[in-house]
């Protein structure tokens, strides 16, 4: 916890004065004021986060963390648990949705095993930071120990820091960013159940409203999933004032890992693109640990999963788009990176009214 | 009109059987069925439109057509009329929003003068198909003659066909596409007034509901704009059953040109990405001329302009995203192309459950 607290103290607010100057620059460009809507907001925010007047997002990383969930014993997923590990191999060989969309965005996918239930074949592209072989069944007791929750967050911090120093070949102490922007994604059969329970803990909303069909449950299976979450909350009584307690009782190792990435990225002034519902449950925990993390978050999209919008609302984030996605892995975050890049190009490449000799609007 | 009618006859329905096969392929990929939402819908549609199993959108064009509007005399815009021509130069020198976003999408911008009020400096990158020096003031009589309306559409057809044959170096008769996808955009001070009047004509909705602030009108100026549109409709009585009549009475030359591009692209089985409100008013005219054009249209975004969603609803199109844009020029269409590219990569680059040895969901 000391390490996490030390990191929290390093997270400062974004640079409002630079954001104001960015808006002035945007207003001088050959377009009616504000007519590029969210693109202008995003560009301004990236300036505020990075503190750079002309940020360029060259080094993009999607962190896709995998872990298993003991609660799958309760029949909360349409897919067998073995799929978590199988998908890790798919990530490594480049055939998953996130690989395709990350390539499209010019991003690298960093895959880590935070707690897959089986031992995965060694692969130099796979980071192993296994906290345990899957969580325990949260409907019978807490998913992990408090110590495991802390270790999962610390594992995420370590993974980010390794990439950060590796990214540019410059040691972190030099203060230069080796990572320009990160997206957070995940894979874990059963993890929409964890995300629903986490979101219920922080928002106090009934699980029936926050729980969705995940990878594709029937009506009956959805009813069961809701009952399982209700039971998990009743058995564990997660304390919303103690985000580590929530993570330990109803969370997952990949979710904890992503909390660590968020904290570490914010401390390094690196924008964090939040993917779907599970990523947002990690964002919720990070936000409740340190509210300033919100200023560094960009919500990529509104997921089909019922609970997602409530998680985003609780933090105070608005998604950039709604493409009816519900895949996870970081896919929505990767797509959003294309739009974020576009927003920065608008700010840096467009002509001004003056330079293009275009008349301005009547005041 | 003969030429337009001949083109209409060449527009056939999209290939439903190939779309079904595309969905089967999408369902075999390593993701829960349907979990990539709109991306899957878009990929399937591009297969249906092009008739290609693995479409690749290499040659992308944004057609940005410019023209002036006599109705600006009524004070319907915050910008002076001279800006239309000034922005054409900005398009040619690459400094406008559409240039930046087209480069981002890997698209070429084709700029044409369909009826700017002044003579523009000759430039080999500028296509001149001036129908007239701006339209007449629609609040006093029809904006253009019926002959001019037809000529504006024909000009658009010609511009598309020239690009189509140029695109690949293969003559159009060979049946090979020289253009893989088009976006339509525009520039014309006063043209949200025309778009509002066109949309009111086809939807029978009151101008007060369809009229927005364009480039940034005050409350009082907006009231005036609504009255001007009401007057234009009362004076001209455009006949919704005769789309050419609507174009002639309350349209614009750039809008007519875009109608021509839509018709020509559909006849060549090229997908058409519709930008914002003005582009959608061209789409409305094309749809009312030939309803099958709808099958080739992809609505990029939901604009801030009030009338836009009503125009899209009338055609039956749903926008891909809402980034609160209101710039026009084709900017939203260019952004959408990035997402369309991503959707095709998903279909062609992702591993299947079988190839990746991932277990499928329980049936």
XYZ file of C-alpha atoms in Angstrom:
726
model
C 0.000 0.000 0.000
C 2.974 2.307 0.619
C 3.928 2.121 -3.017
C 0.366 2.883 -4.123
C 0.122 5.811 -1.732
C 3.441 7.190 -2.930
C 2.180 7.012 -6.497
C -1.096 8.729 -5.591
C 0.825 11.670 -4.192
C 2.608 12.106 -7.515
C -0.676 12.536 -9.408
C -1.282 16.239 -9.976
C -4.078 18.111 -11.723
C -3.911 18.710 -15.461
C -2.606 22.050 -16.719
C -5.669 24.302 -17.077
C -3.728 27.320 -18.358
C -2.276 25.285 -21.222
C -5.769 24.002 -22.008
C -7.001 27.579 -22.269
C -4.200 28.444 -24.654
C -5.046 25.334 -26.695
C -8.656 26.538 -26.984
C -7.436 29.924 -28.187
C -5.406 28.191 -30.868
C -8.397 26.043 -31.847
C -10.540 29.184 -32.116
C -8.083 30.770 -34.540
C -8.361 27.880 -37.009
C -10.398 28.127 -40.229
C -13.676 26.778 -38.895
C -16.576 28.203 -36.928
C -15.742 28.222 -33.223
C -16.359 24.907 -31.546
C -17.553 23.333 -34.792
C -15.333 20.295 -34.360
C -17.099 19.470 -31.109
C -15.584 16.590 -29.193
C -12.419 16.643 -31.322
C -11.621 20.059 -29.884
C -12.368 18.892 -26.351
C -10.096 15.876 -26.742
C -7.207 17.855 -28.228
C -7.431 20.355 -25.397
C -7.505 17.612 -22.793
C -4.400 15.906 -24.211
C -2.588 19.245 -23.987
C -3.706 19.600 -20.376
C -2.666 16.068 -19.461
C 0.714 16.007 -21.155
C 1.548 19.652 -20.585
C 2.782 19.738 -24.188
C 1.563 22.395 -26.604
C 1.872 20.102 -29.603
C 1.520 16.597 -28.270
C 2.232 13.776 -30.690
C 1.070 10.313 -29.698
C 3.701 8.105 -31.255
C 4.105 5.434 -28.625
C 0.696 3.961 -28.019
C 0.165 0.919 -25.862
C -2.921 -1.155 -25.172
C -2.514 -3.109 -21.951
C -4.572 -6.267 -22.259
C -4.522 -8.129 -18.967
C -5.923 -11.621 -18.487
C -7.132 -13.445 -15.388
C -9.703 -16.007 -14.342
C -12.665 -15.776 -12.010
C -13.764 -18.414 -9.534
C -17.339 -17.225 -9.884
C -17.630 -18.978 -13.273
C -18.538 -22.074 -11.216
C -21.934 -20.403 -10.802
C -22.646 -20.512 -14.555
C -22.286 -16.775 -15.167
C -20.632 -17.053 -18.598
C -21.547 -18.575 -21.958
C -17.908 -19.549 -22.537
C -15.803 -22.155 -20.667
C -13.004 -20.902 -18.411
C -10.342 -22.399 -20.688
C -11.069 -19.613 -23.167
C -9.184 -17.056 -21.049
C -5.876 -18.847 -21.573
C -6.692 -19.760 -25.175
C -7.350 -16.115 -25.946
C -3.998 -15.130 -24.439
C -2.327 -17.277 -27.105
C -4.569 -15.626 -29.694
C -3.406 -12.185 -28.480
C 0.217 -13.305 -28.774
C -0.206 -14.622 -32.293
C -1.989 -11.434 -33.386
C -5.354 -12.893 -34.343
C -7.699 -11.320 -31.797
C -9.898 -8.283 -32.269
C -7.572 -6.143 -30.178
C -4.573 -7.075 -32.340
C -6.381 -5.991 -35.497
C -7.659 -2.724 -34.044
C -4.381 -1.896 -32.289
C -2.493 -2.357 -35.578
C -5.089 -0.092 -37.206
C -4.396 2.550 -34.543
C -0.618 2.120 -34.636
C -0.622 0.795 -31.064
C 1.293 -2.065 -29.486
C -0.573 -4.645 -27.412
C 1.097 -5.577 -24.129
C -0.343 -8.868 -22.903
C 0.027 -9.954 -19.298
C -1.182 -12.894 -17.258
C -2.328 -11.461 -13.943
C -4.047 -14.623 -12.801
C -5.066 -17.098 -15.475
C -6.215 -20.382 -13.882
C -3.647 -22.479 -15.756
C 0.078 -22.170 -16.379
C 0.564 -20.665 -19.808
C 3.338 -21.731 -22.175
C 6.344 -19.428 -21.753
C 6.539 -16.805 -24.493
C 8.852 -13.834 -24.469
C 5.955 -11.610 -25.599
C 3.878 -12.638 -22.583
C 4.369 -10.901 -19.263
C 3.694 -13.230 -16.356
C 2.620 -11.504 -13.140
C 0.312 -14.170 -11.861
C -1.131 -13.198 -8.497
C -2.912 -16.523 -8.181
C -4.579 -19.182 -10.348
C -7.842 -17.301 -10.738
C -9.880 -15.678 -7.984
C -12.069 -17.595 -5.563
C -15.833 -17.819 -6.025
C -17.076 -14.418 -4.795
C -20.535 -15.760 -4.110
C -19.066 -17.864 -1.295
C -16.529 -15.454 0.152
C -14.014 -12.863 -0.925
C -12.531 -13.232 -4.394
C -8.989 -12.608 -3.198
C -7.123 -11.570 -0.077
C -6.393 -7.915 0.582
C -2.734 -8.683 0.008
C -3.515 -10.192 -3.391
C -5.552 -7.101 -4.303
C -2.579 -4.874 -3.486
C -0.207 -7.154 -5.345
C -2.390 -7.082 -8.473
C -2.323 -3.275 -8.472
C 1.423 -3.256 -7.891
C 1.868 -5.715 -10.743
C 0.044 -3.278 -13.051
C 2.258 -0.434 -11.878
C 5.369 -2.509 -12.569
C 4.183 -3.488 -16.053
C 3.472 0.142 -16.926
C 6.814 1.307 -15.576
C 8.705 -1.358 -17.500
C 7.023 -0.294 -20.720
C 7.543 3.348 -19.897
C 11.287 2.956 -19.497
C 11.543 0.537 -22.404
C 9.405 2.718 -24.672
C 12.013 5.321 -25.328
C 15.145 3.699 -24.062
C 15.342 6.500 -21.545
C 15.177 5.645 -17.841
C 12.019 6.911 -16.107
C 14.134 9.118 -13.833
C 14.980 11.298 -16.833
C 11.368 12.435 -16.733
C 10.773 11.817 -20.423
C 7.757 9.825 -21.455
C 8.455 6.505 -22.996
C 4.730 5.976 -23.503
C 2.557 8.676 -25.057
C -0.900 7.212 -24.493
C -2.303 4.005 -23.060
C -5.501 2.084 -23.541
C -6.639 -0.461 -20.985
C -8.327 -3.725 -21.891
C -8.852 -7.194 -20.505
C -9.766 -10.801 -21.050
C -11.254 -12.989 -18.355
C -14.181 -15.362 -18.621
C -16.620 -14.228 -15.930
C -15.274 -10.718 -15.538
C -18.485 -8.843 -16.382
C -19.783 -10.410 -13.147
C -16.885 -8.833 -11.247
C -17.379 -5.500 -13.044
C -21.105 -5.504 -12.181
C -20.377 -6.259 -8.521
C -17.715 -3.520 -8.344
C -20.034 -0.996 -9.995
C -22.879 -1.957 -7.646
C -20.561 -1.487 -4.666
C -19.607 2.070 -5.620
C -22.910 3.296 -7.071
C -25.238 1.535 -4.616
C -27.435 0.530 -7.522
C -29.211 -2.843 -7.565
C -27.355 -5.551 -9.523
C -30.462 -6.144 -11.648
C -29.922 -2.747 -13.253
C -26.173 -3.088 -13.694
C -25.923 -6.607 -14.992
C -25.822 -7.470 -18.682
C -25.583 -10.545 -20.851
C -21.769 -10.496 -21.078
C -20.702 -12.733 -23.938
C -24.316 -13.717 -24.596
C -26.477 -15.148 -21.789
C -30.106 -16.238 -22.135
C -32.823 -14.582 -20.026
C -32.643 -17.401 -17.508
C -28.849 -17.286 -17.301
C -28.995 -13.525 -16.837
C -31.400 -13.983 -13.912
C -28.941 -16.418 -12.374
C -26.036 -14.010 -12.886
C -27.945 -11.256 -11.093
C -28.690 -13.578 -8.142
C -25.018 -14.590 -7.974
C -23.948 -10.938 -7.815
C -26.575 -10.144 -5.174
C -25.269 -13.056 -3.135
C -21.641 -11.970 -3.565
C -22.502 -8.498 -2.292
C -24.528 -9.879 0.640
C -21.829 -12.371 1.640
C -18.884 -9.941 1.308
C -20.325 -6.498 2.091
C -17.641 -4.599 0.152
C -16.865 -1.201 1.673
C -17.125 1.503 -1.007
C -15.029 3.838 1.141
C -12.167 1.357 0.855
C -11.575 0.644 -2.843
C -8.994 -2.054 -2.039
C -11.684 -3.846 -0.034
C -14.040 -3.752 -3.037
C -11.326 -5.094 -5.349
C -10.442 -7.868 -2.899
C -13.997 -8.971 -2.247
C -15.621 -8.841 -5.695
C -12.865 -7.899 -8.143
C -10.397 -9.692 -10.360
C -6.630 -9.789 -10.785
C -6.748 -8.274 -14.299
C -8.948 -5.480 -12.929
C -6.456 -4.795 -10.149
C -3.659 -4.781 -12.709
C -5.477 -2.167 -14.758
C -5.961 -0.031 -11.641
C -2.179 -0.090 -11.321
C -1.704 0.956 -14.949
C -4.099 3.876 -14.468
C -2.326 5.118 -11.332
C 1.120 4.773 -12.889
C 0.069 6.441 -16.158
C -1.502 9.389 -14.334
C 1.646 9.862 -12.267
C 3.589 10.018 -15.558
C 1.086 12.434 -17.181
C 0.092 9.857 -19.765
C -3.552 9.890 -20.999
C -5.491 6.708 -20.248
C -8.151 5.537 -22.689
C -10.772 3.462 -20.902
C -12.311 0.666 -22.958
C -15.581 -0.987 -21.920
C -17.371 -2.099 -18.769
C -14.604 -4.096 -17.109
C -11.972 -1.445 -17.834
C -14.373 1.111 -16.412
C -14.734 -0.889 -13.207
C -10.939 -0.619 -12.881
C -11.297 3.111 -13.578
C -13.902 3.327 -10.806
C -11.491 1.784 -8.303
C -8.646 4.061 -9.424
C -10.944 7.093 -9.239
C -12.089 6.191 -5.725
C -8.468 5.687 -4.658
C -7.456 9.041 -6.158
C -10.088 11.336 -7.738
C -7.484 13.235 -9.788
C -7.055 10.151 -11.985
C -10.348 11.146 -13.613
C -8.644 14.106 -15.262
C -6.389 11.711 -17.187
C -9.140 9.372 -18.345
C -10.801 9.362 -21.747
C -13.818 7.079 -22.036
C -13.658 5.489 -25.480
C -17.156 4.197 -25.930
C -20.521 3.297 -24.438
C -20.682 -0.474 -24.215
C -23.786 -2.583 -24.707
C -23.317 -3.881 -21.121
C -25.983 -2.290 -18.898
C -23.659 -1.278 -16.094
C -21.129 0.577 -18.204
C -22.846 3.919 -18.454
C -23.475 3.949 -14.693
C -19.797 3.320 -14.004
C -18.839 6.170 -16.355
C -21.466 8.480 -14.847
C -20.173 7.775 -11.361
C -16.701 8.914 -12.411
C -18.129 11.743 -14.506
C -16.887 10.585 -17.906
C -18.680 10.810 -21.248
C -17.883 8.223 -23.887
C -16.583 9.440 -27.268
C -18.759 7.105 -29.320
C -21.249 4.240 -29.175
C -20.566 1.499 -31.690
C -22.539 -1.103 -29.729
C -19.331 -2.908 -28.802
C -19.152 -5.533 -26.059
C -15.914 -7.382 -26.795
C -13.521 -5.809 -24.355
C -9.786 -6.598 -24.772
C -9.208 -2.862 -25.304
C -10.892 -2.837 -28.730
C -12.917 0.320 -28.115
C -9.866 2.063 -26.676
C -7.858 1.227 -29.804
C -10.581 2.637 -32.053
C -10.741 5.783 -29.939
C -7.005 6.314 -30.408
C -7.631 6.957 -34.108
C -10.047 9.728 -33.198
C -7.691 11.129 -30.560
C -4.896 11.264 -33.150
C -7.253 13.058 -35.530
C -8.091 15.627 -32.860
C -4.421 16.488 -32.355
C -3.814 16.788 -36.086
C -6.693 19.278 -36.253
C -4.975 21.416 -33.644
C -1.510 21.241 -35.158
C -2.090 21.000 -38.932
C -5.030 23.290 -39.710
C -4.503 26.771 -41.104
C -5.577 29.826 -39.119
C -7.943 32.490 -40.450
C -4.925 34.751 -40.661
C -2.534 32.374 -42.404
C -5.193 31.286 -44.931
C -6.558 34.822 -45.412
C -10.102 33.760 -44.629
C -12.540 36.333 -43.209
C -13.685 35.712 -39.647
C -17.266 35.655 -38.478
C -19.001 38.903 -37.593
C -18.664 39.544 -33.852
C -32.839 14.337 -67.181
C -32.269 11.469 -69.648
C -28.784 10.993 -68.313
C -29.983 10.969 -64.731
C -32.747 8.495 -65.556
C -30.312 6.232 -67.376
C -28.080 6.256 -64.312
C -30.992 5.495 -61.976
C -31.753 2.358 -63.960
C -28.214 1.120 -63.426
C -28.562 1.258 -59.627
C -29.309 -2.242 -58.364
C -29.868 -3.598 -54.863
C -26.902 -4.683 -52.769
C -25.950 -8.361 -52.670
C -27.864 -9.865 -49.735
C -26.491 -13.380 -50.179
C -22.911 -12.115 -49.943
C -23.868 -10.152 -46.833
C -25.183 -13.360 -45.250
C -21.920 -15.119 -45.998
C -20.019 -12.179 -44.538
C -22.038 -12.532 -41.312
C -21.189 -16.241 -41.181
C -17.522 -15.360 -41.475
C -17.875 -12.717 -38.760
C -19.560 -15.271 -36.496
C -16.627 -17.669 -36.871
C -14.122 -15.116 -35.562
C -12.678 -15.274 -32.027
C -15.242 -13.045 -30.319
C -18.751 -13.497 -28.950
C -21.264 -13.258 -31.786
C -22.188 -9.724 -32.672
C -19.866 -8.309 -30.022
C -18.277 -5.845 -32.425
C -21.683 -4.238 -32.997
C -21.707 -1.580 -35.674
C -18.280 -2.628 -36.968
C -19.792 -5.930 -38.019
C -22.784 -4.211 -39.634
C -20.530 -1.876 -41.578
C -18.214 -4.642 -42.812
C -21.211 -6.659 -43.973
C -22.693 -3.675 -45.763
C -19.467 -2.932 -47.641
C -19.428 -6.550 -48.824
C -23.037 -6.189 -49.985
C -22.384 -2.908 -51.783
C -19.162 -3.851 -53.529
C -20.027 -7.501 -54.095
C -16.464 -8.300 -52.966
C -15.797 -10.875 -50.271
C -12.668 -9.105 -49.061
C -13.134 -5.479 -49.962
C -10.129 -3.205 -49.483
C -10.756 0.515 -49.541
C -7.546 1.835 -51.026
C -8.810 4.640 -53.201
C -10.820 6.929 -50.990
C -12.139 10.252 -52.179
C -13.886 13.062 -50.359
C -15.795 15.243 -52.797
C -15.929 18.734 -51.341
C -18.124 20.918 -53.523
C -18.452 24.676 -53.100
C -21.170 27.107 -54.150
C -22.815 30.298 -52.995
C -26.360 31.047 -51.933
C -28.341 34.158 -52.817
C -30.286 33.815 -49.593
C -27.304 35.156 -47.594
C -28.716 38.613 -48.422
C -31.300 37.843 -45.740
C -28.647 37.655 -43.014
C -28.827 33.899 -42.468
C -25.097 33.370 -41.847
C -22.546 34.632 -39.346
C -19.856 34.653 -42.048
C -19.610 36.893 -45.158
C -20.194 35.288 -48.572
C -16.559 35.835 -49.583
C -15.606 33.017 -47.210
C -16.893 30.370 -49.651
C -14.224 31.260 -52.217
C -11.575 31.892 -49.573
C -12.173 28.434 -48.154
C -11.779 26.878 -51.615
C -8.223 28.234 -51.663
C -7.747 26.859 -48.158
C -8.901 23.416 -49.380
C -6.430 23.600 -52.262
C -3.524 24.541 -50.036
C -4.354 21.757 -47.590
C -5.086 23.832 -44.489
C -8.775 23.182 -43.902
C -10.315 20.712 -41.490
C -11.226 18.351 -44.316
C -7.627 18.284 -45.579
C -6.335 17.281 -42.165
C -8.964 14.609 -41.578
C -8.782 13.250 -45.135
C -5.006 12.843 -44.791
C -5.635 11.069 -41.497
C -8.016 8.690 -43.269
C -5.783 8.209 -46.322
C -8.350 9.918 -48.545
C -7.897 12.420 -51.365
C -9.986 15.601 -51.380
C -11.500 16.512 -54.741
C -12.505 20.167 -54.684
C -14.941 21.563 -57.212
C -16.544 24.941 -57.774
C -20.179 24.238 -58.612
C -21.294 27.834 -58.273
C -19.128 30.128 -56.191
C -20.248 33.761 -56.595
C -16.848 34.946 -57.838
C -14.388 33.701 -60.432
C -11.717 31.714 -58.655
C -8.054 31.791 -59.627
C -7.304 28.918 -62.014
C -5.597 26.025 -60.265
C -5.036 22.612 -61.771
C -6.232 20.994 -58.525
C -9.568 22.848 -58.724
C -12.384 21.465 -60.850
C -14.549 24.240 -62.259
C -18.114 23.211 -63.064
C -19.767 26.477 -62.259
C -23.500 26.277 -62.948
C -23.946 29.950 -62.098
C -22.491 32.640 -59.819
C -24.409 31.545 -56.754
C -28.106 30.810 -56.504
C -30.805 33.473 -56.389
C -32.431 34.515 -53.104
C -34.887 31.664 -52.403
C -37.016 33.858 -50.177
C -37.995 35.891 -53.262
C -38.345 33.154 -55.856
C -36.710 29.932 -56.920
C -33.018 29.516 -56.152
C -32.186 28.223 -59.610
C -33.926 27.166 -62.818
C -34.916 23.548 -63.324
C -32.279 23.356 -66.044
C -29.622 24.574 -63.633
C -30.709 21.975 -61.080
C -30.279 19.217 -63.650
C -26.942 20.627 -64.772
C -25.647 20.696 -61.200
C -26.498 17.005 -60.793
C -24.920 16.172 -64.136
C -21.795 18.092 -63.145
C -21.527 15.900 -60.054
C -21.925 12.766 -62.165
C -19.171 13.952 -64.498
C -16.808 14.755 -61.656
C -17.334 11.311 -60.131
C -16.883 9.562 -63.468
C -13.678 11.451 -64.203
C -12.255 10.426 -60.843
C -13.496 6.901 -61.288
C -11.677 6.422 -64.575
C -8.635 8.362 -63.387
C -8.501 6.489 -60.088
C -7.135 3.266 -61.453
C -6.067 4.218 -64.932
C -8.668 1.773 -66.163
C -11.546 3.104 -68.292
C -14.929 2.854 -66.566
C -16.177 0.495 -69.289
C -13.831 -2.191 -67.992
C -16.128 -2.416 -65.002
C -13.319 -2.100 -62.478
C -13.661 0.423 -59.729
C -11.248 3.283 -59.839
C -12.738 4.594 -56.601
C -13.296 2.304 -53.623
C -15.305 4.601 -51.355
C -16.459 8.199 -51.444
C -17.376 10.743 -48.842
C -19.444 13.786 -49.700
C -18.879 17.215 -48.234
C -19.468 20.839 -49.015
C -18.673 24.488 -48.412
C -21.136 27.273 -49.050
C -21.973 30.193 -46.823
C -25.744 30.025 -46.302
C -26.147 26.362 -47.164
C -27.652 25.212 -43.866
C -30.586 27.414 -44.887
C -30.911 25.450 -48.134
C -30.527 22.137 -46.292
C -33.227 23.122 -43.788
C -35.617 24.124 -46.593
C -34.954 20.878 -48.496
C -35.476 18.786 -45.372
C -38.688 20.670 -44.553
C -39.937 20.033 -48.102
C -39.478 16.262 -47.882
C -40.404 15.692 -44.238
C -43.238 18.240 -43.992
C -41.847 19.363 -40.678
C -41.986 23.015 -39.626
C -38.755 24.979 -40.301
C -38.614 26.003 -36.647
C -37.835 22.390 -35.746
C -35.339 21.807 -38.541
C -33.342 24.982 -38.415
C -30.121 25.331 -36.472
C -27.518 27.973 -35.786
C -25.270 26.994 -38.708
C -21.863 28.567 -38.196
C -23.068 30.290 -35.019
C -26.158 32.517 -35.069
C -27.600 34.370 -32.076
C -31.168 33.672 -30.915
C -32.448 36.661 -32.872
C -30.563 35.684 -36.024
C -31.904 32.141 -35.712
C -35.465 33.501 -35.532
C -34.797 35.467 -38.706
C -33.352 32.398 -40.459
C -36.489 30.409 -39.615
C -38.726 33.172 -41.019
C -36.630 33.318 -44.196
C -37.015 29.558 -44.695
C -40.761 29.738 -44.015
C -41.022 32.487 -46.612
C -38.939 30.538 -49.154
C -41.255 27.545 -48.773
C -44.397 29.715 -49.019
C -43.143 31.592 -52.074
C -41.848 28.531 -53.951
C -44.081 25.649 -52.817
C -41.503 22.953 -53.626
C -43.096 19.660 -54.720
C -41.712 16.798 -52.625
C -42.841 14.314 -55.265
C -40.477 15.990 -57.713
C -36.991 16.102 -56.117
C -35.612 18.183 -58.995
C -38.259 20.786 -58.217
C -37.150 20.884 -54.578
C -33.501 21.258 -55.576
C -34.339 24.041 -58.050
C -36.545 26.005 -55.688
C -34.678 25.839 -52.377
C -31.427 23.985 -53.074
C -27.883 24.869 -53.986
C -25.468 24.022 -56.778
C -23.063 22.159 -54.473
C -26.003 20.146 -53.143
C -27.064 19.245 -56.684
C -23.481 18.248 -57.459
C -23.426 15.906 -54.471
C -26.711 14.344 -55.633
C -24.886 13.549 -58.876
C -21.955 11.988 -57.018
C -24.335 9.800 -55.004
C -26.180 8.562 -58.095
C -22.967 7.892 -60.018
C -21.298 6.138 -57.078
C -24.322 3.886 -56.503
C -24.380 2.931 -60.179
C -20.705 1.930 -59.811
C -21.328 -0.007 -56.565
C -19.179 2.393 -54.568
C -20.182 3.069 -50.919
C -21.094 6.679 -50.179
C -20.308 8.141 -46.768
C -22.691 10.972 -45.945
C -21.228 13.775 -43.846
C -23.468 16.245 -42.040
C -26.707 18.144 -42.547
C -26.066 19.633 -45.991
C -24.668 16.366 -47.368
C -27.728 14.641 -45.942
C -30.023 17.045 -47.767
C -28.282 15.927 -50.984
C -28.788 12.333 -49.831
C -32.496 13.076 -49.307
C -32.825 14.302 -52.887
C -30.913 11.296 -54.247
C -33.028 8.928 -52.143
C -36.272 10.508 -53.366
C -35.037 10.275 -56.955
C -34.058 6.625 -56.494
C -34.745 4.840 -53.173
C -32.133 2.141 -53.858
C -29.404 4.754 -53.304
C -30.134 4.351 -49.587
C -28.553 0.895 -49.629
C -25.220 2.451 -50.617
C -25.246 5.196 -48.026
C -23.402 5.181 -44.710
C -24.281 8.053 -42.399
C -21.053 9.141 -40.731
C -22.304 11.145 -37.799
C -25.111 12.981 -36.068
C -24.520 16.686 -36.531
C -25.320 19.396 -34.014
C -27.641 20.973 -36.623
C -31.250 20.354 -35.581
C -32.482 19.161 -38.956
C -29.845 16.525 -39.531
C -31.377 13.664 -37.599
C -34.740 14.256 -39.276
C -33.146 14.076 -42.720
C -31.397 10.816 -41.775
C -34.571 9.386 -40.246
C -36.516 10.178 -43.407
C -34.041 8.147 -45.449
C -33.804 5.500 -42.747
C -30.113 5.906 -41.896
C -28.457 5.695 -38.492
C -25.273 7.679 -37.905
C -22.128 5.792 -36.845
C -21.118 8.316 -34.186
C -21.917 11.667 -32.617
C -18.892 13.853 -32.046
C -20.929 17.073 -31.909
C -19.500 18.163 -35.247
C -20.987 20.975 -37.309
C -18.218 21.916 -39.704
C -19.240 20.122 -42.867
C -16.681 19.967 -45.719
C -16.818 16.169 -45.429
C -14.985 16.130 -42.088
C -17.327 13.625 -40.429
C -17.219 11.407 -43.509
C -13.416 11.362 -43.410
C -13.425 10.370 -39.733
C -15.946 7.630 -40.455
C -13.650 6.170 -43.114
C -11.168 5.245 -40.393
C -13.857 3.253 -38.628
C -15.026 1.667 -41.881
C -11.447 0.570 -42.622
C -11.244 -0.903 -39.118
C -14.449 -2.863 -39.685
C -13.054 -4.481 -42.820
C -9.795 -5.362 -41.106
C -11.793 -7.114 -38.395
C -13.468 -9.256 -41.034
C -10.317 -10.087 -42.953
C -7.548 -10.174 -40.335
C -9.066 -11.786 -37.228
C -8.459 -15.449 -36.427
C -11.360 -17.902 -36.338
C -12.214 -20.075 -33.326
C -10.934 -22.996 -35.368
C -7.656 -21.477 -36.558
C -6.821 -20.117 -33.092
C -8.011 -23.263 -31.280
C -10.312 -21.307 -29.013
C -13.395 -23.051 -27.561
C -16.733 -21.739 -28.786
C -19.601 -20.702 -26.564
C -22.021 -23.346 -25.290
C -24.989 -23.604 -27.678
